[in-house]
GROMACS .gro file of C-alpha atoms in nm:
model
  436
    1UNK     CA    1   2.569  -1.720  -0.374
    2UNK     CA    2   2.631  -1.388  -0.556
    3UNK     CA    3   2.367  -1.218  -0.813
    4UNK     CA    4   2.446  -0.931  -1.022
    5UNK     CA    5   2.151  -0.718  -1.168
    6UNK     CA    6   2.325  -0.524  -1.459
    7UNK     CA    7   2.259  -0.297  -1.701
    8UNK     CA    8   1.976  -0.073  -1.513
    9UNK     CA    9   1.907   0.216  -1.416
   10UNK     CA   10   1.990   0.259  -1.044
   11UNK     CA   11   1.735   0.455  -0.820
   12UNK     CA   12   1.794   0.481  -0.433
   13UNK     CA   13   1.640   0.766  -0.233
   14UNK     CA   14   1.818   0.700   0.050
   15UNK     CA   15   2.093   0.769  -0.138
   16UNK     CA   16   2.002   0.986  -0.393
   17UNK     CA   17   2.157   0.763  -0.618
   18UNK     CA   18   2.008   0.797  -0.960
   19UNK     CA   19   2.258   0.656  -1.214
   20UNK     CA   20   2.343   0.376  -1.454
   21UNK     CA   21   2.467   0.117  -1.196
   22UNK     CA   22   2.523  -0.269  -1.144
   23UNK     CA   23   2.425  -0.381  -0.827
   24UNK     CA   24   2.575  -0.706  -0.657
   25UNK     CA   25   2.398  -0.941  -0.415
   26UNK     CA   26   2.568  -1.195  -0.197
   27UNK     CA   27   2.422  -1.438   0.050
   28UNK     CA   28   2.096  -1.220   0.062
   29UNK     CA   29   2.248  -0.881   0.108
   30UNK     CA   30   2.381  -0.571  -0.111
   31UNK     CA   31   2.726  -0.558  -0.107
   32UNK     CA   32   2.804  -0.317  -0.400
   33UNK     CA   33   2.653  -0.052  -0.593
   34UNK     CA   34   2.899  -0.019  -0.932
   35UNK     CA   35   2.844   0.278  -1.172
   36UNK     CA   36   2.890   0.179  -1.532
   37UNK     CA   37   3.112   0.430  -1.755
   38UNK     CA   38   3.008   0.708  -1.984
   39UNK     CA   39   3.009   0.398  -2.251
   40UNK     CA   40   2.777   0.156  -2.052
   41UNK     CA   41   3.059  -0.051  -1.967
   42UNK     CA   42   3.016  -0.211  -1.650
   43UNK     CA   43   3.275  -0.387  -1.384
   44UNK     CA   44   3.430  -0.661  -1.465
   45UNK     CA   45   3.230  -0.888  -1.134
   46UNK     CA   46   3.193  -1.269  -1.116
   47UNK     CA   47   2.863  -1.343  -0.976
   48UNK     CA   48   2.710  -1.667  -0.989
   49UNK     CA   49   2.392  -1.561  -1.173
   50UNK     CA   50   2.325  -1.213  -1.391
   51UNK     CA   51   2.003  -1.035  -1.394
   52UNK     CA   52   1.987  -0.853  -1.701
   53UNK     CA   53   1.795  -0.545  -1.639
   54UNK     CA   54   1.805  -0.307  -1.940
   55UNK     CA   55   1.614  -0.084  -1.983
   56UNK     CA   56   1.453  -0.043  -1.634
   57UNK     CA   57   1.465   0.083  -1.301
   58UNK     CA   58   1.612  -0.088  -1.063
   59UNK     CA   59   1.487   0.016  -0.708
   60UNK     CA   60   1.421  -0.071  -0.321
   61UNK     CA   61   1.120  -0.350  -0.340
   62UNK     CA   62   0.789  -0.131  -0.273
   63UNK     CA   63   0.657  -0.197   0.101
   64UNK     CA   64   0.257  -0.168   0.131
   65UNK     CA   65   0.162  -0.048   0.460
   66UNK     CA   66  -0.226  -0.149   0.385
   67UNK     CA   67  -0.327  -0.484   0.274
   68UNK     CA   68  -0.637  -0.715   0.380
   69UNK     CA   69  -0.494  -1.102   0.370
   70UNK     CA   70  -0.826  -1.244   0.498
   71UNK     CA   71  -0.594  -1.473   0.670
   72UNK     CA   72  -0.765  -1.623   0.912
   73UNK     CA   73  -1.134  -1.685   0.870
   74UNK     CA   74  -1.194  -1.586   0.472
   75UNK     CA   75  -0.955  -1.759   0.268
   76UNK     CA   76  -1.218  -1.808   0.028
   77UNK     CA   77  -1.107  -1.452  -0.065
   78UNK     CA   78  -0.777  -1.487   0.011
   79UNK     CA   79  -0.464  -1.638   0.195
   80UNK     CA   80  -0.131  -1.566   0.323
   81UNK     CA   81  -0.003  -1.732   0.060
   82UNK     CA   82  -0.193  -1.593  -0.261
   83UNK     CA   83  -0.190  -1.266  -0.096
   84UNK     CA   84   0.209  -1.295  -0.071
   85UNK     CA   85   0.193  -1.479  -0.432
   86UNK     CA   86   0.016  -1.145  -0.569
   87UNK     CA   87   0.256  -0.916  -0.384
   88UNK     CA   88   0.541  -1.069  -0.528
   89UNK     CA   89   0.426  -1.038  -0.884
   90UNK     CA   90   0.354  -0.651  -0.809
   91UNK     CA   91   0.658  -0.550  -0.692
   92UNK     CA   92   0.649  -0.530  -0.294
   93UNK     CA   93   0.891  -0.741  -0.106
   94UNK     CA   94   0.735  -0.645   0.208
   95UNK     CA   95   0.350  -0.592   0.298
   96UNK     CA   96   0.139  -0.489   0.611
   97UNK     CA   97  -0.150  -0.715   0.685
   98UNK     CA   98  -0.512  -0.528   0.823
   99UNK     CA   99  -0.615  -0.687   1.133
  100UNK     CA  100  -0.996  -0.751   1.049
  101UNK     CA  101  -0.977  -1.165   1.021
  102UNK     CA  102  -1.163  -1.339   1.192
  103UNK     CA  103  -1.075  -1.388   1.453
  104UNK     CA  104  -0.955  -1.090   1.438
  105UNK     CA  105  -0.600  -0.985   1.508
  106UNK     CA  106  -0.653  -0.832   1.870
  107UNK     CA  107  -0.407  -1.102   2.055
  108UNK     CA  108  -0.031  -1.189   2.039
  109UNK     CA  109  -0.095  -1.558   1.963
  110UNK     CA  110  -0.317  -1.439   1.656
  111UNK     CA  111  -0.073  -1.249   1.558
  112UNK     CA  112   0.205  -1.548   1.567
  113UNK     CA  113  -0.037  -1.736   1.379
  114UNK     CA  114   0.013  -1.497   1.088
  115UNK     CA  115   0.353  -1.453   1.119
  116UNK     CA  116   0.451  -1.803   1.137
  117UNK     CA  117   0.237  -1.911   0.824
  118UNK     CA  118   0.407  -1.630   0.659
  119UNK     CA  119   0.746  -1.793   0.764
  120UNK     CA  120   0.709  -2.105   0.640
  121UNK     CA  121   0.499  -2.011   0.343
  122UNK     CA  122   0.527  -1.704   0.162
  123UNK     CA  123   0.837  -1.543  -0.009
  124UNK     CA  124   0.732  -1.193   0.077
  125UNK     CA  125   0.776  -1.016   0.447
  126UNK     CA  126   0.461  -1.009   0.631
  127UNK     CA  127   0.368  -0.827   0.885
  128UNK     CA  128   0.050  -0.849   1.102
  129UNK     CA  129  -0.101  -0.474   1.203
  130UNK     CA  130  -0.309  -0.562   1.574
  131UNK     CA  131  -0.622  -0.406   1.615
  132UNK     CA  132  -0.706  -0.106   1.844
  133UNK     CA  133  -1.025  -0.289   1.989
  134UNK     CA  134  -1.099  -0.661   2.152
  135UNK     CA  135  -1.305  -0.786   1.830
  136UNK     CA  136  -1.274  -0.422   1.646
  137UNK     CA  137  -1.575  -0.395   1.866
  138UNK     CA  138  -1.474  -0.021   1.980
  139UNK     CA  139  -1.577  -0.064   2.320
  140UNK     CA  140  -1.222  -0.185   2.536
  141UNK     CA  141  -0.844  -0.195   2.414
  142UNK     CA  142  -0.699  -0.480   2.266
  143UNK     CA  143  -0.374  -0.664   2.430
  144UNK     CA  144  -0.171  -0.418   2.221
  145UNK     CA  145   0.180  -0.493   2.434
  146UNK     CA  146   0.142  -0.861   2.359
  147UNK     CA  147   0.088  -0.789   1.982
  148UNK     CA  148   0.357  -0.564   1.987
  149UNK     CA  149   0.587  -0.850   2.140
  150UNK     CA  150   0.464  -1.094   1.879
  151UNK     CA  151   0.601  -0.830   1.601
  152UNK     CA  152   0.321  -0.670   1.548
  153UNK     CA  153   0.450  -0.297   1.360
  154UNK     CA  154   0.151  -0.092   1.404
  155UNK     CA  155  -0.214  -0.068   1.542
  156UNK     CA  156  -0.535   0.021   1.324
  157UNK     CA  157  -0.908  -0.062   1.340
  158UNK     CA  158  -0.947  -0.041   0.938
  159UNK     CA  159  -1.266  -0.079   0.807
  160UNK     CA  160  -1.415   0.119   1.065
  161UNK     CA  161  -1.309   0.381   1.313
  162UNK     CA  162  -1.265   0.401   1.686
  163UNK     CA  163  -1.563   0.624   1.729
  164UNK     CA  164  -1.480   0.676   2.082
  165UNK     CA  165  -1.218   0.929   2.111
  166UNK     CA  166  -1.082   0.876   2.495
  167UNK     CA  167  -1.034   0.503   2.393
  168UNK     CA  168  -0.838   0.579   2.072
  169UNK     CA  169  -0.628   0.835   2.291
  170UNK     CA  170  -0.540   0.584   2.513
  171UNK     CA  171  -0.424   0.341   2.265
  172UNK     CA  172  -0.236   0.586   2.103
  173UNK     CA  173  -0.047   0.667   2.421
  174UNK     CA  174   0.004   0.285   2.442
  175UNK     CA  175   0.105   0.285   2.147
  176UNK     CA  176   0.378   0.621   2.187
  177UNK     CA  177   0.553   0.406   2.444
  178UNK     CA  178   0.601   0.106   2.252
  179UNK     CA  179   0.697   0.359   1.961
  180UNK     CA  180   0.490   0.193   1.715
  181UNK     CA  181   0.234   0.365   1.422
  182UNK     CA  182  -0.072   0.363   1.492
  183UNK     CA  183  -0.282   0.395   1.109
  184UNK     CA  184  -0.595   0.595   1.116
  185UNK     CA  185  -0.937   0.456   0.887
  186UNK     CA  186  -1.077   0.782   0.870
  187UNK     CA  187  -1.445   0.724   0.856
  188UNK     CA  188  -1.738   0.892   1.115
  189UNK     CA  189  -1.962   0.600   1.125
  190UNK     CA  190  -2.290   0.795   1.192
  191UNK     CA  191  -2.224   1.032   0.916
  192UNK     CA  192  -2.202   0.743   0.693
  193UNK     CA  193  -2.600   0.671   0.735
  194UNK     CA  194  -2.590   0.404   0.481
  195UNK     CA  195  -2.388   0.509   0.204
  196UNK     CA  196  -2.213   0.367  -0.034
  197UNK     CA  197  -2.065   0.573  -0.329
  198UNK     CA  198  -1.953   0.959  -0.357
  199UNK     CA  199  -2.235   1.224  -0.231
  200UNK     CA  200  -2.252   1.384  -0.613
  201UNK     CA  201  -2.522   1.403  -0.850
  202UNK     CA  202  -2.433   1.062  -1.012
  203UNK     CA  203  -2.535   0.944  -0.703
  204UNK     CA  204  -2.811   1.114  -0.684
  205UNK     CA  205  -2.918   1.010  -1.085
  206UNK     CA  206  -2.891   0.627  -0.943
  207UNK     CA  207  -3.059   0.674  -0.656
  208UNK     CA  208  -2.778   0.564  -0.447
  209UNK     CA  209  -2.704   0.700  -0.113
  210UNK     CA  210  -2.397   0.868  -0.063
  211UNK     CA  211  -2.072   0.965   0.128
  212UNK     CA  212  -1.991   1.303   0.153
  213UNK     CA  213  -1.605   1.411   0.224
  214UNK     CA  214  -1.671   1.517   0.604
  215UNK     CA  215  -1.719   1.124   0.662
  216UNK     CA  216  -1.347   1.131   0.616
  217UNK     CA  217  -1.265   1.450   0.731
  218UNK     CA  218  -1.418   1.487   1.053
  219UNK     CA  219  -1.218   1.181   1.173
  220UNK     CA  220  -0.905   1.300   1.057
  221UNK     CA  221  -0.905   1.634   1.211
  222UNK     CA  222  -1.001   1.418   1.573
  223UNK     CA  223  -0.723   1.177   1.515
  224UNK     CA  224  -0.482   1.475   1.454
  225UNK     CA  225  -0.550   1.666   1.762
  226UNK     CA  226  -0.486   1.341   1.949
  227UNK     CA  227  -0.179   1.282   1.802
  228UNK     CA  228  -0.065   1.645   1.842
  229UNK     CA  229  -0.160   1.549   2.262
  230UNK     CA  230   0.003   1.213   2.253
  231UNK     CA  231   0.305   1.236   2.068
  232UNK     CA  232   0.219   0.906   1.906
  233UNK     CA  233   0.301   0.870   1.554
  234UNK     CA  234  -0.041   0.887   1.344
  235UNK     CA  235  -0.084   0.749   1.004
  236UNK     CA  236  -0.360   0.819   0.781
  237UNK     CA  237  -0.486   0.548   0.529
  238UNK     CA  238  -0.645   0.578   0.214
  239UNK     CA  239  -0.682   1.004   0.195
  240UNK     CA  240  -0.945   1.065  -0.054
  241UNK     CA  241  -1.093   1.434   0.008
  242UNK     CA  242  -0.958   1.756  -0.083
  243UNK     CA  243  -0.961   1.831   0.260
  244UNK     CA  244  -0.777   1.506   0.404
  245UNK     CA  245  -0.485   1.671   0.207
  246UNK     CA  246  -0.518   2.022   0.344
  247UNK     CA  247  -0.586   1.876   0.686
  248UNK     CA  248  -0.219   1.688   0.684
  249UNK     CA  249  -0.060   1.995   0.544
  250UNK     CA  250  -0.143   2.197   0.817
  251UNK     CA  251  -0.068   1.942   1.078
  252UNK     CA  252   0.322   1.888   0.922
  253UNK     CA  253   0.307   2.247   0.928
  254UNK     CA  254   0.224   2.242   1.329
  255UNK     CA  255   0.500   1.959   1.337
  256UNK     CA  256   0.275   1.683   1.475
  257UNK     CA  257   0.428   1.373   1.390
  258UNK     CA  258   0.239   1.266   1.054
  259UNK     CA  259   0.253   1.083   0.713
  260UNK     CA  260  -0.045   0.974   0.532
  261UNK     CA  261  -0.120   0.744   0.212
  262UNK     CA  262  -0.313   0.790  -0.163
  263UNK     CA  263  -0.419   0.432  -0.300
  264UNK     CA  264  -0.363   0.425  -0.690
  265UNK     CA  265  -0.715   0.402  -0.733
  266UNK     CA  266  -0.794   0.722  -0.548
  267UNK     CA  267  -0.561   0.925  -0.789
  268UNK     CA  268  -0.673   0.752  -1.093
  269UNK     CA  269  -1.000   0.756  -1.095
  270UNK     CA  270  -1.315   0.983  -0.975
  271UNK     CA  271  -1.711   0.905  -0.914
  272UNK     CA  272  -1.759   0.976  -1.321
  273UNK     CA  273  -1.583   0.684  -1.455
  274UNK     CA  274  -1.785   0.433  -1.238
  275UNK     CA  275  -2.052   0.261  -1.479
  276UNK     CA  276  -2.404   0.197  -1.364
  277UNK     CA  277  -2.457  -0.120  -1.096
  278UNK     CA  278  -2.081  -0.224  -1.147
  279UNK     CA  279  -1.971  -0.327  -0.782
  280UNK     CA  280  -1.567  -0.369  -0.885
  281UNK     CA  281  -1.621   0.077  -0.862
  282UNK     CA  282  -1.741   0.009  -0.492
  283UNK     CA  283  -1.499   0.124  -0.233
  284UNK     CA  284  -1.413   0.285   0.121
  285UNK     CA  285  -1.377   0.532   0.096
  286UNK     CA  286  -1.567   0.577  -0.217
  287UNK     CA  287  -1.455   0.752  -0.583
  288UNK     CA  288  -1.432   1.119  -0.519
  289UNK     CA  289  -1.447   1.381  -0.784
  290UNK     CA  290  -1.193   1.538  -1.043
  291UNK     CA  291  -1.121   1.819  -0.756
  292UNK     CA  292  -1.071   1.548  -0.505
  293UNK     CA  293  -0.850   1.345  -0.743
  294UNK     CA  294  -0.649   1.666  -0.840
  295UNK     CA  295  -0.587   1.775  -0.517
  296UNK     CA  296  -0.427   1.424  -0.435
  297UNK     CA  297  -0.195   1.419  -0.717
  298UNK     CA  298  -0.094   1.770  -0.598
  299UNK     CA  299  -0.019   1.643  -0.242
  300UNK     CA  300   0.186   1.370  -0.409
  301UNK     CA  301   0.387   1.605  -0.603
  302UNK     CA  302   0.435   1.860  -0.303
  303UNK     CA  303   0.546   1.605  -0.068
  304UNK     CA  304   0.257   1.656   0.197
  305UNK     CA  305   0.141   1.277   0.100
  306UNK     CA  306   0.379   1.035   0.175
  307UNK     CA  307   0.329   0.723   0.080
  308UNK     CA  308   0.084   0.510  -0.189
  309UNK     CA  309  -0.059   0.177  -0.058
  310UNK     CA  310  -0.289  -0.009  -0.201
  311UNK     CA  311  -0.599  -0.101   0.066
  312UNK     CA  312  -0.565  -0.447  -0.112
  313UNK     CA  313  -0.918  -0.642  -0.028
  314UNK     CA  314  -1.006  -0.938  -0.224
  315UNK     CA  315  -1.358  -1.041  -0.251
  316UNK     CA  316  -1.525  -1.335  -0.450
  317UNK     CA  317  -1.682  -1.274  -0.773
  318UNK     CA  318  -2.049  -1.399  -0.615
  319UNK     CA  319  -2.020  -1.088  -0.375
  320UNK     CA  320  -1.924  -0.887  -0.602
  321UNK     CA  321  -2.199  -0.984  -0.875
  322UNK     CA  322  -2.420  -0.828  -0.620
  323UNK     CA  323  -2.625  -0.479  -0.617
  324UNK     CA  324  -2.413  -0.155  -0.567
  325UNK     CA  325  -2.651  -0.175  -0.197
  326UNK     CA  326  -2.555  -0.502  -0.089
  327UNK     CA  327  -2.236  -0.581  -0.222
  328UNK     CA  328  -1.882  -0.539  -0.008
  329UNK     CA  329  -1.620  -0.285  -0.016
  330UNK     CA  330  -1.320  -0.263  -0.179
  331UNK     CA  331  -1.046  -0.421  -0.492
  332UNK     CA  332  -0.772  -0.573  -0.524
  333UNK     CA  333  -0.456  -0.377  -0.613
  334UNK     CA  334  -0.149  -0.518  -0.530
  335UNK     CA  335  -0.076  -0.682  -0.866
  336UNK     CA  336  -0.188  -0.318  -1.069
  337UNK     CA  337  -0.044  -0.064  -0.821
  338UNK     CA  338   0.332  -0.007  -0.952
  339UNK     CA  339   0.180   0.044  -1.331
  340UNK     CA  340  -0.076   0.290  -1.226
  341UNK     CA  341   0.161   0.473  -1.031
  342UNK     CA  342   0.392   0.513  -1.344
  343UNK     CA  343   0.131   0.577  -1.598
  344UNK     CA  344  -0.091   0.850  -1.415
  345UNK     CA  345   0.174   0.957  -1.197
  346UNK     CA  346   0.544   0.972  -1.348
  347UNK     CA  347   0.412   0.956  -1.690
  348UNK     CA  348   0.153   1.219  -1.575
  349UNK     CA  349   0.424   1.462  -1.451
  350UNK     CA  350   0.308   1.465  -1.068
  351UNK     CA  351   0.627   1.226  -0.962
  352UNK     CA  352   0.999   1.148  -1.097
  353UNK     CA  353   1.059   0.800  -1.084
  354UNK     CA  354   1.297   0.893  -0.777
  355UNK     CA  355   0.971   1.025  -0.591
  356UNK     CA  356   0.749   0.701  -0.718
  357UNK     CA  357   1.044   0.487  -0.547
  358UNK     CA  358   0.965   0.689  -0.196
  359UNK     CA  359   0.636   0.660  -0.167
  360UNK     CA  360   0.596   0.306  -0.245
  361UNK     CA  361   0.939   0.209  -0.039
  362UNK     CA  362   1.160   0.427   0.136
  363UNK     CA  363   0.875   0.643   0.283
  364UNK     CA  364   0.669   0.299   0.391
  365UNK     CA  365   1.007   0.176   0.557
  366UNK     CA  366   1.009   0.441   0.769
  367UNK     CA  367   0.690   0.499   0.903
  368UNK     CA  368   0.749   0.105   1.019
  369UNK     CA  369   1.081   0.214   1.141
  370UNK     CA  370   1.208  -0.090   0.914
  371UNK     CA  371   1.582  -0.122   0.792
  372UNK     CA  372   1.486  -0.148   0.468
  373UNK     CA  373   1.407   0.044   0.141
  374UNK     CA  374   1.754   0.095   0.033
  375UNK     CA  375   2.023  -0.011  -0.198
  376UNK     CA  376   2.258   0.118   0.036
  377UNK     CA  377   2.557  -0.191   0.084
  378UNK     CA  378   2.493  -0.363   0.393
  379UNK     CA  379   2.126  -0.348   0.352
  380UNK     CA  380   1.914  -0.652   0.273
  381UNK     CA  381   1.849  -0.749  -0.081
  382UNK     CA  382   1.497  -0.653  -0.117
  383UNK     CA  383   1.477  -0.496  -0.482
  384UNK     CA  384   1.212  -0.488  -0.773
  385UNK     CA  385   1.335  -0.442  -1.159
  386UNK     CA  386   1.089  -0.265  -1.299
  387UNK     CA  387   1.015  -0.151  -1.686
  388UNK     CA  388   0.887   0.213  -1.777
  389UNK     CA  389   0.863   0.166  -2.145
  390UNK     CA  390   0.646  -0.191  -2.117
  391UNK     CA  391   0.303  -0.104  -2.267
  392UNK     CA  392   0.026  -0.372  -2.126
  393UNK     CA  393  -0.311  -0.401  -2.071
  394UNK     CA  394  -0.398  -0.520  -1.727
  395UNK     CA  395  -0.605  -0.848  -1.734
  396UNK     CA  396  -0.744  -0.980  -1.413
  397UNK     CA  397  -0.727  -1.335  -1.533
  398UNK     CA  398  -0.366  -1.330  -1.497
  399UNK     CA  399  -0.403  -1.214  -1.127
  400UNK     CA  400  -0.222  -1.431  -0.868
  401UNK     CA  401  -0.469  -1.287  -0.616
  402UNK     CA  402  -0.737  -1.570  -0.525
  403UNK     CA  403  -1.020  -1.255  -0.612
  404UNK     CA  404  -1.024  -1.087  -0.920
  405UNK     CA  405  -1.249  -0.754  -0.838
  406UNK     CA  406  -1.085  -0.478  -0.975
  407UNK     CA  407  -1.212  -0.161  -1.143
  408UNK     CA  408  -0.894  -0.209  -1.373
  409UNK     CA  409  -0.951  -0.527  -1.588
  410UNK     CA  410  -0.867  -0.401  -1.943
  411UNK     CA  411  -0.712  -0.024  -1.880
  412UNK     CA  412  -0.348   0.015  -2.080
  413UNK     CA  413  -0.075   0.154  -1.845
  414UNK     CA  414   0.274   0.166  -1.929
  415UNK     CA  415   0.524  -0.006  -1.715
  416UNK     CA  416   0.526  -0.349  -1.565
  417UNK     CA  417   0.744  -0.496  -1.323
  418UNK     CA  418   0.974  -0.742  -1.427
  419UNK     CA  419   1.142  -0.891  -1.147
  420UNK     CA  420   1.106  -0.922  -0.732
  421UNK     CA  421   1.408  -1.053  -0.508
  422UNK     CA  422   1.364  -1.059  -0.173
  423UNK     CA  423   1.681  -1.127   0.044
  424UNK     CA  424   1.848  -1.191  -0.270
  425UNK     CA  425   1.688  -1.446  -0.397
  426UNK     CA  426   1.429  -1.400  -0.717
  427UNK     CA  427   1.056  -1.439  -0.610
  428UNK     CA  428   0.904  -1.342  -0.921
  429UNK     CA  429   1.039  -1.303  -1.259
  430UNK     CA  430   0.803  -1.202  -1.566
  431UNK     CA  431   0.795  -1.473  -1.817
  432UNK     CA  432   0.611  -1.280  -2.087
  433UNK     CA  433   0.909  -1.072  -2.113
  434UNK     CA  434   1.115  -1.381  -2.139
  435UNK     CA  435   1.348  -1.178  -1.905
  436UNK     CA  436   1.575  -1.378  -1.773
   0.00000   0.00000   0.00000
């Protein structure tokens, strides 16, 4: 079978390629990239179906190196499949599940467990992250080899740390000799002493306690010096200080072998724009301030972050009803992450689209070491069509994600993506665009 998505604008930064270009897909892989002429005229290809893309970027499908699937053990929040299902609709063709299930992903046979329901049930690559710990318990190493062997593409113990620091250095040699990532939940658990929004003076006015930025910090500088002794490759999630950027500057700088990640909402918004008691603004780690958000988008821009994930982590609408105290962390953001990035971020002059197509898919490929992220012929067909000049309003009704707890639920962005293929075949197509 043969596929031809005309009429777009090609962008490949493996290539460089930024150009009006048709690109052909046959039996699941790219066999042709074909500039169109000065006039728009494109090759004269049979294919058995055309993907009309005018209008709109056509680039490597985004990979998210940070996702919670709740897969096993809370699929009342979410599932393989609905996780996939959302994923699909937001662009990525390829995502990285967080290993804090229960039970939690510290075995090889977990591990297959997730992999094989992805298999059989989900259009989207999945991938299943092992944990550092037995039971993300912090206290003896997981069976990291046997994860490893089961295809598991990196190590982390998000959602909390691995406060002790000769354990964590001996995963992370573990992990240097399998030559996998390990990725780094910044987060000193006793500086944390209960918090649960930014240290500022809203939190103060609410009466709230807070987080301050050496929470993060701290932990980042510790896991840096390790990986500067280990060698191993060190990835650090969800950077939301000033000083997580400055810290990773300084370490490329040293040339320790490092990449680190900005969710969408860590760039977009900041501890002002959370209302009163509203638990969809609750997240770890929390809503910094305007200098925090600033300095990320810098970082972006610069180069010094690499990537944007998401941190996707669906909870029900009873948990989140509950008080700023007692209610869980985190949103959902797989289906609102592409948008953002183009509206506060290319639209916001900190990234070309070229730069927004690296850090959401040829930067993620190769911190996993993957073959993908690429329009290069040869490559699999993993693309996303996406539309810069679509003006929506995000509505979390429409979700595909089992939860619904975003921060976002009414914002306008511009840009929406309009299509997801994965090995050539169409996962997702828009139908409010009637794009077809």
């Amino acid at each position: 079978m043969t596929l031809l998505i005309e009429n777009g604008r090609v962008i490949d930064p493996a290539t460089r390629t930024d150009a009006a270009a048709d690109v052909l897909v046959t039996d699941g892989m790219i066999t042709a990239v074909l500039p169109r002429t000065e006039d728009g005229q494109g090759q004269n290809v049979q294919a058995d179906r055309r993907l009309d893309a005018s209008g709109c970027y056509v680039m490597p499908g985004f990979i998210d190196l940070h996702v919670h699937l709740r897969d096993p053990g809370f699929e009342q929040k979410e599932t393989v499949v609905t996780g996939a299902a959302a994923a699909a609709k937001g662009g990525f063709t390829t995502i990285v599940a967080m290993p804090n299930t229960k039970p939690v992903v510290d075995r090889g046979d977990v591990v297959g467990y997730v992999h094989h329901k992805a298999e059989n049930m989900s259009r989207v690559h999945v991938l299943q992250a092992g944990a550092i710990t037995k039971n993300m318990e912090g206290k003896e190493l997981a069976a990291i080899e046997s994860m490893v062997q089961a295809g598991s593409p990196a190590i982390s113990e998000d959602g909390k740390s691995v406060m002790n620091a000769e354990l964590l250095r001996r995963a992370m040699r573990i992990a240097k000799e399998l030559d996998i990532v390990v990725l780094s939940h910044c987060e000193d658990r006793n500086l944390v002493n209960g918090g649960v929004v930014n240290e500022d003076a809203n939190a103060k006015e609410r009466g709230l306690p807070g987080i301050s930025n050496n929470v993060e910090d701290v932990i980042a500088v510790r896991d840096v010096m390790l990986a500067k002794e280990t060698g191993v490759w060190l990835h650090l999630c969800h950077c939301s200080t000033k000083g997580s950027v400055e810290i990773v500057r300084r370490a490329k700088e040293e040339g320790i072998r490092i990449s680190a990640e900005v969710c969408p909402h860590h760039f977009t918004l900041t501890s002002d724009d959370m209302p009163a008691g509203d638990a969809n603004y609750k997240m770890n780690p929390p809503l910094r301030t305007k200098e925090d958000v600033e300095a990320l988008r810098q970082g972006l821009k610069d180069g010094i972050l690499d990537v944007i994930a998401t941190d996707h982590a669906p909870h029900t609408k009873e948990e989140k009803n509950d008080s700023m105290l007692r209610a869980p962390f985190g949103i959902v953001g797989l289906e609102t992450a592409a948008a953002l990035t183009h509206t506060e971020l290319v639209l916001g002059g900190y990234l070309t689209p070229m730069q927004m197509a690296e850090k959401m898919s040829y930067h993620p490929a190769r911190v996993l070491k993957l073959d993908r992220g690429s329009l290069e012929p040869g490559k699999a067909a993993d693309l996303v069509v996406f539309d810069p000049h679509k003006n929506d309003t995000i509505d979390a009704s429409r979700f595909a994600s089992k939860s619904k707890n975003t921060p976002f639920h009414g914002r306008k962005v511009t840009g929406a993506v309009r299509a997801t293929i994965v090995d050539g075949e169409i996962i997702y197509m828009d139908e409010r665009n009637n794009f077809t």
